[in-house]
Amino acid sequence: MRAIRVAAAAALAAAAVTLTAPTAIAAPEGGSGGTGGNVTPFGFSVTPSTIAPGGRVTLSVTDCDSTATASSAVFDTTTIPRGRTAVATVDRDARRGAVYRVTFTCAGRSGTTALTIAGGSATQTPGGVRGGLGGSVQGSNTAEIAAGAALALVAAAGTVHAARRRTAGRGR
C-alpha cells in the first residue's frame, strides 16, 4: 500500500515539473525555406533572436559565395566574411520589447529576419514563436511563475511526506 503512495507522489512530482516547463514552437528563421516570401539562395540567422540592449548577436550566412553584410536599425552594418560568422553589438538605447528587422545581403540578393529586444511586453511575431531563445522565456508573468513554483513545492512536499511515512512504518 505504501508503494502505491510513493508512486503517486512521484507521478505528482513528475507532472508538476512537466507542467511548469516552458514550451516553444520553432519557426523557420530565414534564408531558403523562410516564411513570408523571404526565400533567398543563401541561408542566414541571428543568434540569439531575442537580446537585451547592449548585448552581442552572432550573424551567420550560409551558401554565400562572397562576403555578405548584415544591417539593422539597432547595430552598425556588419561585414560577414565568406564561410564565417560576425558579431554585432546591439545599441544600448534600443527600445525594449521592440522587434527590429535585420537585413542580410549576399551577391545583390537580400533576406530579412526579426531581432527582438528583451525586457518589454511580449510581442507576436508572424509565423509563430521563435524557438531557441537560449533558456529565456518571453511572456511569462509573475502569477504564472508563482503558480508553477507552488505546484513544484507541493509535489516535493508530497514526495518527502510519503517517504517519511514509509520510513516511519518500517520502524514498528
PDB file of C-alpha atoms in Angstrom:
ATOM      1  CA  MET A   1       0.000   0.000   0.000  1.00  0.00           C
ATOM      2  CA  ARG A   2       2.829   2.367   0.825  1.00  0.00           C
ATOM      3  CA  ALA A   3       4.459   1.697  -2.554  1.00  0.00           C
ATOM      4  CA  ILE A   4       1.321   2.992  -4.243  1.00  0.00           C
ATOM      5  CA  ARG A   5       1.529   6.224  -2.241  1.00  0.00           C
ATOM      6  CA  VAL A   6       5.185   6.734  -3.140  1.00  0.00           C
ATOM      7  CA  ALA A   7       4.443   6.020  -6.802  1.00  0.00           C
ATOM      8  CA  ALA A   8       1.558   8.506  -6.729  1.00  0.00           C
ATOM      9  CA  ALA A   9       3.796  11.147  -5.115  1.00  0.00           C
ATOM     10  CA  ALA A  10       6.491  10.542  -7.729  1.00  0.00           C
ATOM     11  CA  ALA A  11       3.918  10.849 -10.523  1.00  0.00           C
ATOM     12  CA  LEU A  12       2.653  14.097  -8.995  1.00  0.00           C
ATOM     13  CA  ALA A  13       6.203  15.454  -8.856  1.00  0.00           C
ATOM     14  CA  ALA A  14       6.827  14.473 -12.488  1.00  0.00           C
ATOM     15  CA  ALA A  15       3.559  16.096 -13.558  1.00  0.00           C
ATOM     16  CA  ALA A  16       4.428  19.301 -11.709  1.00  0.00           C
ATOM     17  CA  VAL A  17       7.830  19.508 -13.371  1.00  0.00           C
ATOM     18  CA  THR A  18       6.348  18.762 -16.797  1.00  0.00           C
ATOM     19  CA  LEU A  19       3.568  21.309 -16.461  1.00  0.00           C
ATOM     20  CA  THR A  20       5.870  24.077 -15.251  1.00  0.00           C
ATOM     21  CA  ALA A  21       8.473  23.607 -18.009  1.00  0.00           C
ATOM     22  CA  PRO A  22       8.343  26.264 -20.764  1.00  0.00           C
ATOM     23  CA  THR A  23       7.425  25.148 -24.260  1.00  0.00           C
ATOM     24  CA  ALA A  24       8.451  26.635 -27.574  1.00  0.00           C
ATOM     25  CA  ILE A  25       7.358  26.076 -31.134  1.00  0.00           C
ATOM     26  CA  ALA A  26      10.116  26.649 -33.619  1.00  0.00           C
ATOM     27  CA  ALA A  27       9.516  28.634 -36.762  1.00  0.00           C
ATOM     28  CA  PRO A  28      11.897  28.887 -39.701  1.00  0.00           C
ATOM     29  CA  GLU A  29      14.445  31.636 -39.074  1.00  0.00           C
ATOM     30  CA  GLY A  30      15.239  32.810 -42.544  1.00  0.00           C
ATOM     31  CA  GLY A  31      17.049  32.025 -45.729  1.00  0.00           C
ATOM     32  CA  SER A  32      15.861  29.435 -48.168  1.00  0.00           C
ATOM     33  CA  GLY A  33      12.690  27.926 -46.837  1.00  0.00           C
ATOM     34  CA  GLY A  34      11.894  31.048 -44.807  1.00  0.00           C
ATOM     35  CA  THR A  35       8.359  32.299 -44.365  1.00  0.00           C
ATOM     36  CA  GLY A  36       6.545  35.263 -45.809  1.00  0.00           C
ATOM     37  CA  GLY A  37       8.117  35.230 -49.270  1.00  0.00           C
ATOM     38  CA  ASN A  38      11.603  35.578 -47.746  1.00  0.00           C
ATOM     39  CA  VAL A  39      13.205  32.916 -49.954  1.00  0.00           C
ATOM     40  CA  THR A  40      16.848  33.506 -50.843  1.00  0.00           C
ATOM     41  CA  PRO A  41      19.542  31.313 -52.422  1.00  0.00           C
ATOM     42  CA  PHE A  42      21.519  31.645 -49.178  1.00  0.00           C
ATOM     43  CA  GLY A  43      20.694  30.951 -45.535  1.00  0.00           C
ATOM     44  CA  PHE A  44      21.065  33.433 -42.688  1.00  0.00           C
ATOM     45  CA  SER A  45      20.428  33.762 -38.960  1.00  0.00           C
ATOM     46  CA  VAL A  46      20.772  35.995 -35.912  1.00  0.00           C
ATOM     47  CA  THR A  47      21.668  34.251 -32.648  1.00  0.00           C
ATOM     48  CA  PRO A  48      20.114  34.794 -30.185  1.00  0.00           C
ATOM     49  CA  SER A  49      16.923  36.099 -31.770  1.00  0.00           C
ATOM     50  CA  THR A  50      15.997  37.888 -28.514  1.00  0.00           C
ATOM     51  CA  ILE A  51      18.659  40.081 -26.901  1.00  0.00           C
ATOM     52  CA  ALA A  52      18.943  42.782 -24.255  1.00  0.00           C
ATOM     53  CA  PRO A  53      20.022  46.293 -25.254  1.00  0.00           C
ATOM     54  CA  GLY A  54      23.827  46.407 -25.387  1.00  0.00           C
ATOM     55  CA  GLY A  55      24.061  42.640 -25.981  1.00  0.00           C
ATOM     56  CA  ARG A  56      26.031  40.924 -28.732  1.00  0.00           C
ATOM     57  CA  VAL A  57      24.468  38.877 -31.520  1.00  0.00           C
ATOM     58  CA  THR A  58      26.146  36.403 -33.835  1.00  0.00           C
ATOM     59  CA  LEU A  59      25.330  36.893 -37.508  1.00  0.00           C
ATOM     60  CA  SER A  60      25.796  33.989 -39.901  1.00  0.00           C
ATOM     61  CA  VAL A  61      25.281  33.395 -43.602  1.00  0.00           C
ATOM     62  CA  THR A  62      25.476  30.022 -45.362  1.00  0.00           C
ATOM     63  CA  ASP A  63      25.705  29.145 -49.058  1.00  0.00           C
ATOM     64  CA  CYS A  64      27.026  32.603 -49.960  1.00  0.00           C
ATOM     65  CA  ASP A  65      29.986  32.589 -52.374  1.00  0.00           C
ATOM     66  CA  SER A  66      31.107  36.095 -51.439  1.00  0.00           C
ATOM     67  CA  THR A  67      31.330  38.449 -48.482  1.00  0.00           C
ATOM     68  CA  ALA A  68      27.892  39.233 -47.057  1.00  0.00           C
ATOM     69  CA  THR A  69      26.572  42.115 -44.967  1.00  0.00           C
ATOM     70  CA  ALA A  70      24.001  42.400 -42.206  1.00  0.00           C
ATOM     71  CA  SER A  71      22.319  45.670 -41.298  1.00  0.00           C
ATOM     72  CA  SER A  72      19.694  46.824 -38.821  1.00  0.00           C
ATOM     73  CA  ALA A  73      18.476  49.972 -37.114  1.00  0.00           C
ATOM     74  CA  VAL A  74      19.945  48.685 -33.822  1.00  0.00           C
ATOM     75  CA  PHE A  75      23.528  47.909 -34.875  1.00  0.00           C
ATOM     76  CA  ASP A  76      26.091  49.112 -37.417  1.00  0.00           C
ATOM     77  CA  THR A  77      26.270  47.426 -40.811  1.00  0.00           C
ATOM     78  CA  THR A  78      28.453  44.379 -40.320  1.00  0.00           C
ATOM     79  CA  THR A  79      30.547  42.532 -42.903  1.00  0.00           C
ATOM     80  CA  ILE A  80      30.390  38.737 -42.726  1.00  0.00           C
ATOM     81  CA  PRO A  81      33.378  37.031 -44.405  1.00  0.00           C
ATOM     82  CA  ARG A  82      32.642  34.064 -46.683  1.00  0.00           C
ATOM     83  CA  GLY A  83      32.184  30.864 -44.663  1.00  0.00           C
ATOM     84  CA  ARG A  84      32.447  32.652 -41.298  1.00  0.00           C
ATOM     85  CA  THR A  85      30.291  34.476 -38.759  1.00  0.00           C
ATOM     86  CA  ALA A  86      30.409  38.005 -37.397  1.00  0.00           C
ATOM     87  CA  VAL A  87      29.393  39.613 -34.118  1.00  0.00           C
ATOM     88  CA  ALA A  88      27.450  42.860 -33.746  1.00  0.00           C
ATOM     89  CA  THR A  89      26.661  44.841 -30.597  1.00  0.00           C
ATOM     90  CA  VAL A  90      23.070  45.996 -30.212  1.00  0.00           C
ATOM     91  CA  ASP A  91      22.662  49.684 -29.359  1.00  0.00           C
ATOM     92  CA  ARG A  92      22.178  50.354 -25.640  1.00  0.00           C
ATOM     93  CA  ASP A  93      19.271  52.671 -26.435  1.00  0.00           C
ATOM     94  CA  ALA A  94      17.324  50.006 -28.366  1.00  0.00           C
ATOM     95  CA  ARG A  95      13.666  50.099 -27.347  1.00  0.00           C
ATOM     96  CA  ARG A  96      12.766  47.217 -25.017  1.00  0.00           C
ATOM     97  CA  GLY A  97      10.056  44.936 -26.380  1.00  0.00           C
ATOM     98  CA  ALA A  98      10.544  46.166 -29.955  1.00  0.00           C
ATOM     99  CA  VAL A  99      11.118  43.903 -32.930  1.00  0.00           C
ATOM    100  CA  TYR A 100      13.724  45.146 -35.405  1.00  0.00           C
ATOM    101  CA  ARG A 101      14.400  43.924 -38.926  1.00  0.00           C
ATOM    102  CA  VAL A 102      17.844  42.540 -39.766  1.00  0.00           C
ATOM    103  CA  THR A 103      18.652  42.532 -43.488  1.00  0.00           C
ATOM    104  CA  PHE A 104      21.262  40.147 -44.877  1.00  0.00           C
ATOM    105  CA  THR A 105      22.716  40.831 -48.334  1.00  0.00           C
ATOM    106  CA  CYS A 106      24.748  38.399 -50.429  1.00  0.00           C
ATOM    107  CA  ALA A 107      25.644  38.931 -54.105  1.00  0.00           C
ATOM    108  CA  GLY A 108      22.938  41.554 -54.573  1.00  0.00           C
ATOM    109  CA  ARG A 109      20.148  39.423 -53.045  1.00  0.00           C
ATOM    110  CA  SER A 110      18.596  40.287 -49.675  1.00  0.00           C
ATOM    111  CA  GLY A 111      16.650  38.494 -46.984  1.00  0.00           C
ATOM    112  CA  THR A 112      15.325  39.637 -43.617  1.00  0.00           C
ATOM    113  CA  THR A 113      14.651  38.201 -40.199  1.00  0.00           C
ATOM    114  CA  ALA A 114      13.477  39.619 -36.867  1.00  0.00           C
ATOM    115  CA  LEU A 115      15.529  40.605 -33.819  1.00  0.00           C
ATOM    116  CA  THR A 116      13.537  41.132 -30.622  1.00  0.00           C
ATOM    117  CA  ILE A 117      14.805  43.378 -27.854  1.00  0.00           C
ATOM    118  CA  ALA A 118      14.168  41.755 -24.459  1.00  0.00           C
ATOM    119  CA  GLY A 119      12.593  43.376 -21.460  1.00  0.00           C
ATOM    120  CA  GLY A 120       9.335  44.680 -22.838  1.00  0.00           C
ATOM    121  CA  SER A 121       5.894  43.222 -23.194  1.00  0.00           C
ATOM    122  CA  ALA A 122       5.526  40.109 -25.303  1.00  0.00           C
ATOM    123  CA  THR A 123       5.179  40.813 -28.985  1.00  0.00           C
ATOM    124  CA  GLN A 124       3.683  38.454 -31.519  1.00  0.00           C
ATOM    125  CA  THR A 125       5.877  37.561 -34.460  1.00  0.00           C
ATOM    126  CA  PRO A 126       4.421  36.400 -37.762  1.00  0.00           C
ATOM    127  CA  GLY A 127       4.700  32.678 -38.360  1.00  0.00           C
ATOM    128  CA  GLY A 128       4.735  31.546 -34.734  1.00  0.00           C
ATOM    129  CA  VAL A 129       7.015  31.737 -31.756  1.00  0.00           C
ATOM    130  CA  ARG A 130      10.739  31.815 -32.404  1.00  0.00           C
ATOM    131  CA  GLY A 131      12.485  28.828 -30.852  1.00  0.00           C
ATOM    132  CA  GLY A 132      16.000  28.755 -29.425  1.00  0.00           C
ATOM    133  CA  LEU A 133      15.842  31.611 -27.006  1.00  0.00           C
ATOM    134  CA  GLY A 134      18.759  30.319 -25.015  1.00  0.00           C
ATOM    135  CA  GLY A 135      16.741  29.401 -21.959  1.00  0.00           C
ATOM    136  CA  SER A 136      14.929  32.670 -21.641  1.00  0.00           C
ATOM    137  CA  VAL A 137      11.151  32.797 -21.809  1.00  0.00           C
ATOM    138  CA  GLN A 138       9.305  35.824 -23.035  1.00  0.00           C
ATOM    139  CA  GLY A 139       5.757  36.494 -21.909  1.00  0.00           C
ATOM    140  CA  SER A 140       5.733  34.761 -18.509  1.00  0.00           C
ATOM    141  CA  ASN A 141       4.215  36.862 -15.784  1.00  0.00           C
ATOM    142  CA  THR A 142       4.592  36.751 -12.017  1.00  0.00           C
ATOM    143  CA  ALA A 143       1.333  34.842 -11.490  1.00  0.00           C
ATOM    144  CA  GLU A 144       2.414  32.043 -13.870  1.00  0.00           C
ATOM    145  CA  ILE A 145       5.806  31.765 -12.228  1.00  0.00           C
ATOM    146  CA  ALA A 146       4.259  31.693  -8.741  1.00  0.00           C
ATOM    147  CA  ALA A 147       1.737  29.020  -9.788  1.00  0.00           C
ATOM    148  CA  GLY A 148       4.499  26.853 -11.258  1.00  0.00           C
ATOM    149  CA  ALA A 149       6.648  27.247  -8.156  1.00  0.00           C
ATOM    150  CA  ALA A 150       3.666  26.352  -5.936  1.00  0.00           C
ATOM    151  CA  LEU A 151       2.995  23.176  -7.951  1.00  0.00           C
ATOM    152  CA  ALA A 152       6.643  22.149  -7.734  1.00  0.00           C
ATOM    153  CA  LEU A 153       6.683  22.851  -3.975  1.00  0.00           C
ATOM    154  CA  VAL A 154       3.514  20.805  -3.379  1.00  0.00           C
ATOM    155  CA  ALA A 155       4.934  17.901  -5.394  1.00  0.00           C
ATOM    156  CA  ALA A 156       8.215  17.997  -3.461  1.00  0.00           C
ATOM    157  CA  ALA A 157       6.398  18.190  -0.106  1.00  0.00           C
ATOM    158  CA  GLY A 158       4.192  15.231  -1.075  1.00  0.00           C
ATOM    159  CA  THR A 159       7.211  13.164  -2.017  1.00  0.00           C
ATOM    160  CA  VAL A 160       9.000  13.965   1.257  1.00  0.00           C
ATOM    161  CA  HIS A 161       5.840  13.209   3.266  1.00  0.00           C
ATOM    162  CA  ALA A 162       5.333   9.852   1.556  1.00  0.00           C
ATOM    163  CA  ALA A 163       8.972   8.877   2.020  1.00  0.00           C
ATOM    164  CA  ARG A 164       8.918   9.803   5.727  1.00  0.00           C
ATOM    165  CA  ARG A 165       5.712   7.836   6.325  1.00  0.00           C
ATOM    166  CA  ARG A 166       7.256   4.838   4.621  1.00  0.00           C
ATOM    167  CA  THR A 167      10.412   5.079   6.749  1.00  0.00           C
ATOM    168  CA  ALA A 168       8.376   5.531   9.947  1.00  0.00           C
ATOM    169  CA  GLY A 169       6.296   2.445   9.127  1.00  0.00           C
ATOM    170  CA  ARG A 170       9.408   0.231   8.936  1.00  0.00           C
ATOM    171  CA  GLY A 171      10.418   1.140  12.493  1.00  0.00           C
ATOM    172  CA  ARG A 172       7.346  -0.562  14.049  1.00  0.00           C
TER     173      ARG A 172
END
